[in-house]
PDB file of C-alpha atoms and ligand atoms in Angstrom:
ATOM      1  CA  MET P  18       0.000   0.000   0.000  1.00 77.00           C
ATOM      2  CA  ALA P  19       1.074   3.547  -0.633  1.00 94.00           C
ATOM      3  CA  THR P  20      -0.256   7.040  -0.190  1.00 96.00           C
ATOM      4  CA  LEU P  21      -0.079   9.476  -3.072  1.00 97.00           C
ATOM      5  CA  PRO P  22       0.366  13.258  -3.139  1.00 98.00           C
ATOM      6  CA  ILE P  23      -2.885  15.181  -3.760  1.00 98.00           C
ATOM      7  CA  ILE P  24      -2.872  17.849  -6.492  1.00 98.00           C
ATOM      8  CA  ILE P  25      -4.067  21.300  -5.348  1.00 97.00           C
ATOM      9  CA  ALA P  26      -6.020  23.693  -7.611  1.00 97.00           C
ATOM     10  CA  PRO P  27      -5.492  25.550  -9.803  1.00 95.00           C
ATOM     11  CA  ASP P  28      -3.793  22.845 -11.870  1.00 97.00           C
ATOM     12  CA  PRO P  29      -4.449  21.744 -15.463  1.00 98.00           C
ATOM     13  CA  ARG P  30      -4.472  18.087 -14.342  1.00 98.00           C
ATOM     14  CA  LEU P  31      -7.712  18.786 -12.428  1.00 98.00           C
ATOM     15  CA  LYS P  32      -9.400  20.115 -15.594  1.00 98.00           C
ATOM     16  CA  MET P  33      -8.958  17.038 -17.804  1.00 98.00           C
ATOM     17  CA  LYS P  34     -11.607  14.668 -19.069  1.00 98.00           C
ATOM     18  CA  CYS P  35     -10.512  11.242 -17.791  1.00 98.00           C
ATOM     19  CA  LYS P  36     -10.415   8.080 -19.897  1.00 98.00           C
ATOM     20  CA  PRO P  37     -12.533   5.003 -19.141  1.00 98.00           C
ATOM     21  CA  VAL P  38     -10.570   1.965 -17.966  1.00 98.00           C
ATOM     22  CA  GLY P  39     -10.721  -1.022 -20.353  1.00 98.00           C
ATOM     23  CA  GLN P  40     -11.038  -3.399 -17.431  1.00 98.00           C
ATOM     24  CA  VAL P  41     -10.141  -3.382 -13.770  1.00 98.00           C
ATOM     25  CA  ASP P  42      -6.837  -5.260 -13.775  1.00 98.00           C
ATOM     26  CA  GLU P  43      -4.299  -5.585 -10.981  1.00 98.00           C
ATOM     27  CA  ALA P  44      -2.811  -2.127 -11.674  1.00 98.00           C
ATOM     28  CA  ILE P  45      -6.227  -0.430 -11.381  1.00 98.00           C
ATOM     29  CA  ALA P  46      -7.099  -2.464  -8.265  1.00 98.00           C
ATOM     30  CA  THR P  47      -3.806  -1.333  -6.682  1.00 98.00           C
ATOM     31  CA  LEU P  48      -4.555   2.273  -7.658  1.00 98.00           C
ATOM     32  CA  MET P  49      -7.952   1.958  -5.925  1.00 98.00           C
ATOM     33  CA  THR P  50      -6.323   0.639  -2.734  1.00 98.00           C
ATOM     34  CA  ASP P  51      -3.690   3.402  -2.749  1.00 98.00           C
ATOM     35  CA  MET P  52      -6.394   6.031  -3.360  1.00 98.00           C
ATOM     36  CA  LEU P  53      -8.397   4.748  -0.376  1.00 98.00           C
ATOM     37  CA  GLU P  54      -5.327   4.858   1.858  1.00 98.00           C
ATOM     38  CA  THR P  55      -4.619   8.416   0.635  1.00 98.00           C
ATOM     39  CA  MET P  56      -8.262   9.400   1.276  1.00 98.00           C
ATOM     40  CA  TYR P  57      -8.366   7.989   4.827  1.00 97.00           C
ATOM     41  CA  LEU P  58      -5.053   9.669   5.675  1.00 97.00           C
ATOM     42  CA  ALA P  59      -6.136  13.094   4.356  1.00 97.00           C
ATOM     43  CA  PRO P  60      -8.830  12.571   5.800  1.00 97.00           C
ATOM     44  CA  GLY P  61     -11.610  12.758   3.235  1.00 98.00           C
ATOM     45  CA  ILE P  62     -14.810  10.927   2.278  1.00 98.00           C
ATOM     46  CA  GLY P  63     -13.950  10.517  -1.400  1.00 98.00           C
ATOM     47  CA  LEU P  64     -11.115  10.763  -3.897  1.00 99.00           C
ATOM     48  CA  ALA P  65     -10.927  10.767  -7.695  1.00 99.00           C
ATOM     49  CA  ALA P  66      -7.940   9.492  -9.714  1.00 99.00           C
ATOM     50  CA  PRO P  67      -7.161  12.892 -11.336  1.00 98.00           C
ATOM     51  CA  GLN P  68      -6.540  14.298  -7.812  1.00 98.00           C
ATOM     52  CA  VAL P  69      -3.525  11.987  -7.623  1.00 98.00           C
ATOM     53  CA  GLY P  70      -2.442  12.682 -11.208  1.00 98.00           C
ATOM     54  CA  VAL P  71      -4.054   9.674 -12.892  1.00 98.00           C
ATOM     55  CA  THR P  72      -6.327  10.626 -15.825  1.00 98.00           C
ATOM     56  CA  LYS P  73      -8.591   7.566 -15.531  1.00 98.00           C
ATOM     57  CA  ARG P  74     -12.247   7.130 -14.565  1.00 99.00           C
ATOM     58  CA  VAL P  75     -11.608   5.706 -11.092  1.00 99.00           C
ATOM     59  CA  ILE P  76     -13.066   6.953  -7.793  1.00 99.00           C
ATOM     60  CA  VAL P  77     -13.225   5.782  -4.182  1.00 98.00           C
ATOM     61  CA  VAL P  78     -15.720   6.843  -1.518  1.00 98.00           C
ATOM     62  CA  ASP P  79     -16.503   6.132   2.126  1.00 98.00           C
ATOM     63  CA  ALA P  80     -19.075   8.484   3.644  1.00 97.00           C
ATOM     64  CA  THR P  81     -19.444   6.620   6.953  1.00 96.00           C
ATOM     65  CA  GLY P  82     -19.082   8.549  10.205  1.00 89.00           C
ATOM     66  CA  LYS P  83     -16.088   8.492  12.537  1.00 86.00           C
ATOM     67  CA  ASP P  84     -17.592   5.965  14.944  1.00 89.00           C
ATOM     68  CA  GLU P  85     -19.134   3.738  12.286  1.00 93.00           C
ATOM     69  CA  GLU P  86     -17.566   0.733  10.642  1.00 95.00           C
ATOM     70  CA  ARG P  87     -15.762   1.664   7.414  1.00 95.00           C
ATOM     71  CA  ASN P  88     -17.518   1.062   4.112  1.00 97.00           C
ATOM     72  CA  PRO P  89     -14.965   1.641   1.352  1.00 98.00           C
ATOM     73  CA  ILE P  90     -16.417   1.678  -2.172  1.00 98.00           C
ATOM     74  CA  LYS P  91     -14.174   1.440  -5.248  1.00 98.00           C
ATOM     75  CA  MET P  92     -15.548   2.318  -8.669  1.00 99.00           C
ATOM     76  CA  ALA P  93     -14.227   2.349 -12.221  1.00 99.00           C
ATOM     77  CA  ASN P  94     -16.207   3.899 -15.104  1.00 99.00           C
ATOM     78  CA  PRO P  95     -19.056   5.115 -12.831  1.00 99.00           C
ATOM     79  CA  GLU P  96     -22.246   6.140 -14.651  1.00 98.00           C
ATOM     80  CA  LEU P  97     -25.411   7.753 -13.317  1.00 98.00           C
ATOM     81  CA  LEU P  98     -28.385   5.490 -14.114  1.00 98.00           C
ATOM     82  CA  PHE P  99     -30.914   7.581 -12.175  1.00 98.00           C
ATOM     83  CA  THR P 100     -30.974  10.964 -10.495  1.00 98.00           C
ATOM     84  CA  SER P 101     -33.884  12.153  -8.345  1.00 98.00           C
ATOM     85  CA  GLU P 102     -35.878  15.318  -9.012  1.00 98.00           C
ATOM     86  CA  GLU P 103     -35.472  16.109  -5.349  1.00 98.00           C
ATOM     87  CA  ILE P 104     -32.442  18.269  -4.595  1.00 98.00           C
ATOM     88  CA  TRP P 105     -30.187  18.179  -1.550  1.00 98.00           C
ATOM     89  CA  THR P 106     -27.892  21.042  -0.634  1.00 98.00           C
ATOM     90  CA  TYR P 107     -24.696  20.441   1.297  1.00 98.00           C
ATOM     91  CA  GLU P 108     -21.650  22.474   2.217  1.00 98.00           C
ATOM     92  CA  GLU P 109     -18.933  20.797   0.145  1.00 98.00           C
ATOM     93  CA  GLY P 110     -15.195  20.774   0.542  1.00 98.00           C
ATOM     94  CA  CYS P 111     -12.489  19.261  -1.652  1.00 98.00           C
ATOM     95  CA  LEU P 112      -9.033  17.931  -0.862  1.00 98.00           C
ATOM     96  CA  SER P 113      -7.826  19.786  -3.986  1.00 98.00           C
ATOM     97  CA  LEU P 114      -9.241  23.101  -2.667  1.00 98.00           C
ATOM     98  CA  PRO P 115      -8.100  22.919   0.960  1.00 97.00           C
ATOM     99  CA  ASP P 116      -9.860  25.127   3.521  1.00 97.00           C
ATOM    100  CA  HIS P 117     -12.581  26.307   1.117  1.00 98.00           C
ATOM    101  CA  TYR P 118     -16.246  25.361   1.389  1.00 98.00           C
ATOM    102  CA  ALA P 119     -19.470  26.243  -0.417  1.00 98.00           C
ATOM    103  CA  GLU P 120     -23.064  25.046  -0.579  1.00 98.00           C
ATOM    104  CA  VAL P 121     -23.763  22.931  -3.664  1.00 98.00           C
ATOM    105  CA  ALA P 122     -27.213  21.665  -4.753  1.00 98.00           C
ATOM    106  CA  ARG P 123     -27.395  18.214  -6.374  1.00 98.00           C
ATOM    107  CA  PRO P 124     -29.973  15.422  -6.778  1.00 98.00           C
ATOM    108  CA  THR P 125     -30.710  13.837  -3.366  1.00 98.00           C
ATOM    109  CA  LYS P 126     -30.692  10.310  -4.688  1.00 98.00           C
ATOM    110  CA  VAL P 127     -28.699   8.566  -7.432  1.00 98.00           C
ATOM    111  CA  ARG P 128     -28.263   5.098  -8.844  1.00 98.00           C
ATOM    112  CA  VAL P 129     -24.747   4.382 -10.147  1.00 98.00           C
ATOM    113  CA  GLY P 130     -23.448   1.609 -12.401  1.00 99.00           C
ATOM    114  CA  TYR P 131     -19.718   0.801 -12.227  1.00 99.00           C
ATOM    115  CA  LEU P 132     -17.011  -1.844 -12.281  1.00 99.00           C
ATOM    116  CA  ASP P 133     -15.747  -2.882  -8.843  1.00 98.00           C
ATOM    117  CA  GLU P 134     -12.190  -3.874  -7.863  1.00 98.00           C
ATOM    118  CA  ASN P 135     -12.831  -7.377  -9.274  1.00 98.00           C
ATOM    119  CA  ASN P 136     -13.995  -5.989 -12.653  1.00 98.00           C
ATOM    120  CA  LYS P 137     -17.538  -7.018 -11.736  1.00 98.00           C
ATOM    121  CA  ARG P 138     -20.483  -4.895 -12.968  1.00 98.00           C
ATOM    122  CA  CYS P 139     -22.277  -3.426  -9.959  1.00 98.00           C
ATOM    123  CA  GLU P 140     -25.056  -0.988  -9.182  1.00 98.00           C
ATOM    124  CA  LEU P 141     -25.457   1.116  -6.069  1.00 98.00           C
ATOM    125  CA  GLU P 142     -28.255   3.353  -4.873  1.00 98.00           C
ATOM    126  CA  ALA P 143     -27.174   6.225  -2.652  1.00 98.00           C
ATOM    127  CA  ASP P 144     -28.769   9.275  -1.080  1.00 98.00           C
ATOM    128  CA  GLU P 145     -27.805  12.447   0.775  1.00 98.00           C
ATOM    129  CA  LEU P 146     -24.127  12.552   1.821  1.00 98.00           C
ATOM    130  CA  LEU P 147     -23.032   9.421  -0.071  1.00 98.00           C
ATOM    131  CA  ALA P 148     -24.915  10.549  -3.210  1.00 98.00           C
ATOM    132  CA  THR P 149     -23.355  14.013  -2.969  1.00 98.00           C
ATOM    133  CA  CYS P 150     -19.908  12.505  -2.539  1.00 98.00           C
ATOM    134  CA  ILE P 151     -20.309  10.154  -5.533  1.00 98.00           C
ATOM    135  CA  GLN P 152     -21.487  13.049  -7.734  1.00 99.00           C
ATOM    136  CA  HIS P 153     -18.599  15.250  -6.509  1.00 99.00           C
ATOM    137  CA  GLU P 154     -16.107  12.479  -7.411  1.00 99.00           C
ATOM    138  CA  MET P 155     -17.722  11.833 -10.797  1.00 99.00           C
ATOM    139  CA  ASP P 156     -17.436  15.574 -11.564  1.00 99.00           C
ATOM    140  CA  HIS P 157     -13.652  15.308 -11.049  1.00 99.00           C
ATOM    141  CA  LEU P 158     -13.537  12.738 -13.890  1.00 99.00           C
ATOM    142  CA  ASP P 159     -14.846  15.426 -16.264  1.00 98.00           C
ATOM    143  CA  GLY P 160     -12.545  18.148 -14.949  1.00 98.00           C
ATOM    144  CA  MET P 161     -15.276  19.697 -12.790  1.00 98.00           C
ATOM    145  CA  LEU P 162     -14.716  21.000  -9.278  1.00 98.00           C
ATOM    146  CA  PHE P 163     -17.410  21.959  -6.754  1.00 98.00           C
ATOM    147  CA  VAL P 164     -16.594  25.626  -7.387  1.00 98.00           C
ATOM    148  CA  ASP P 165     -17.853  25.140 -10.967  1.00 98.00           C
ATOM    149  CA  HIS P 166     -21.359  24.790  -9.434  1.00 98.00           C
ATOM    150  CA  ILE P 167     -21.314  28.139  -7.595  1.00 98.00           C
ATOM    151  CA  SER P 168     -21.351  31.776  -8.721  1.00 97.00           C
ATOM    152  CA  ALA P 169     -18.365  33.067 -10.700  1.00 98.00           C
ATOM    153  CA  LEU P 170     -17.840  35.649  -7.957  1.00 97.00           C
ATOM    154  CA  LYS P 171     -17.441  33.047  -5.207  1.00 97.00           C
ATOM    155  CA  ARG P 172     -15.463  30.736  -7.505  1.00 97.00           C
ATOM    156  CA  ASN P 173     -12.928  33.407  -8.445  1.00 97.00           C
ATOM    157  CA  MET P 174     -12.558  34.471  -4.827  1.00 97.00           C
ATOM    158  CA  ILE P 175     -11.653  30.897  -3.834  1.00 98.00           C
ATOM    159  CA  LEU P 176      -9.344  30.372  -6.840  1.00 97.00           C
ATOM    160  CA  ARG P 177      -7.525  33.668  -6.189  1.00 97.00           C
ATOM    161  CA  LYS P 178      -6.930  32.652  -2.579  1.00 97.00           C
ATOM    162  CA  LEU P 179      -5.593  29.274  -3.709  1.00 97.00           C
ATOM    163  CA  VAL P 180      -3.139  30.962  -6.111  1.00 97.00           C
ATOM    164  CA  LYS P 181      -1.959  33.200  -3.252  1.00 97.00           C
ATOM    165  CA  THR P 182      -1.510  30.217  -0.929  1.00 95.00           C
ATOM    166  CA  LYS P 183       0.489  28.382  -3.612  1.00 94.00           C
ATOM    167  CA  LYS P 184       2.780  31.396  -4.117  1.00 94.00           C
ATOM    168  CA  LEU P 185       3.371  31.712  -0.357  1.00 94.00           C
ATOM    169  CA  LYS P 186       4.160  27.995  -0.106  1.00 92.00           C
ATOM    170  CA  ALA P 187       6.633  28.243  -3.027  1.00 92.00           C
ATOM    171  CA  GLN P 188       8.345  31.216  -1.331  1.00 93.00           C
ATOM    172  CA  ASP P 189       8.579  29.330   1.977  1.00 93.00           C
ATOM    173  CA  ALA P 190      10.064  26.320   0.190  1.00 92.00           C
ATOM    174  CA  ALA P 191      12.639  28.521  -1.592  1.00 92.00           C
ATOM    175  CA  ALA P 192      13.650  30.203   1.696  1.00 91.00           C
ATOM    176  CA  GLU P 193      14.464  26.866   3.387  1.00 79.00           C
TER     177      GLU P 193
HETATM  178  O1  GNR V 214     -13.541  14.891   1.860  1.00 88.68           O
HETATM  179  C1  GNR V 214     -14.399  15.409   1.158  1.00 88.68           C
HETATM  180  N1  GNR V 214     -15.533  15.865   1.732  1.00 88.68           N
HETATM  181  C2  GNR V 214     -16.637  16.258   1.008  1.00 88.68           C
HETATM  182  C3  GNR V 214     -17.631  16.969   1.670  1.00 88.68           C
HETATM  183  C4  GNR V 214     -18.767  17.343   1.003  1.00 88.68           C
HETATM  184  C5  GNR V 214     -18.927  17.018  -0.316  1.00 88.68           C
HETATM  185  C6  GNR V 214     -17.944  16.338  -0.998  1.00 88.68           C
HETATM  186  C7  GNR V 214     -16.812  15.945  -0.335  1.00 88.68           C
HETATM  187  S1  GNR V 214     -15.596  15.064  -1.188  1.00 88.68           S
HETATM  188  C8  GNR V 214     -14.176  15.556  -0.294  1.00 88.68           C
HETATM  189  C9  GNR V 214     -12.949  14.812  -0.781  1.00 88.68           C
HETATM  190  C10 GNR V 214     -12.652  15.207  -2.202  1.00 88.68           C
HETATM  191  O2  GNR V 214     -12.156  16.248  -2.531  1.00 88.68           O
HETATM  192  N2  GNR V 214     -13.006  14.364  -3.127  1.00 88.68           N
HETATM  193  O3  GNR V 214     -12.819  14.675  -4.428  1.00 88.68           O
HETATM  194 NI1   NI V 215     -12.895  16.822  -4.538  1.00 88.68          NI
END
């Protein structure tokens, strides 16, 4: 097992459309395991392959609470089979936009088709937090971040702050 560095926005690698995997082979299964380890360490409730520099349609999620038993879910080529009319709004964060949060409205309930770590076709129905998390991760596979769902004003404010933080970090690193 290994943890991977998480890419912070703005970065062109977070804006790419990711490629479907042909099949979930050992390399993809290992990527899924490493992504989960990276996610739990962060800590986060989801992670998409482009966040660790891999332009493939692979995501992992675990939206269980701190005191609950873990429920890791690994998905390749996830597809939305159903989305509810009903909308759920949640204050989202993203490991690629650290320390920034905004309310995002999405369908409350979704049904997702995907390939699991054994290359088996699966379907999962999710609602509320898990559904939000799955949709947030699937957005990453098309180069979409949660800030792309909010007003341009709020988005640019967050992105400007991230650029500033990156510059400060680069200066600190150079001064060492
Ligand atoms: O850890 C995360 N928390 C979160 C909270 C609300 C909505 C979505 C998320 S996903 C995020 C981890 C992440 O950036 N995944 O891409
Ligand atoms: Ni994210």
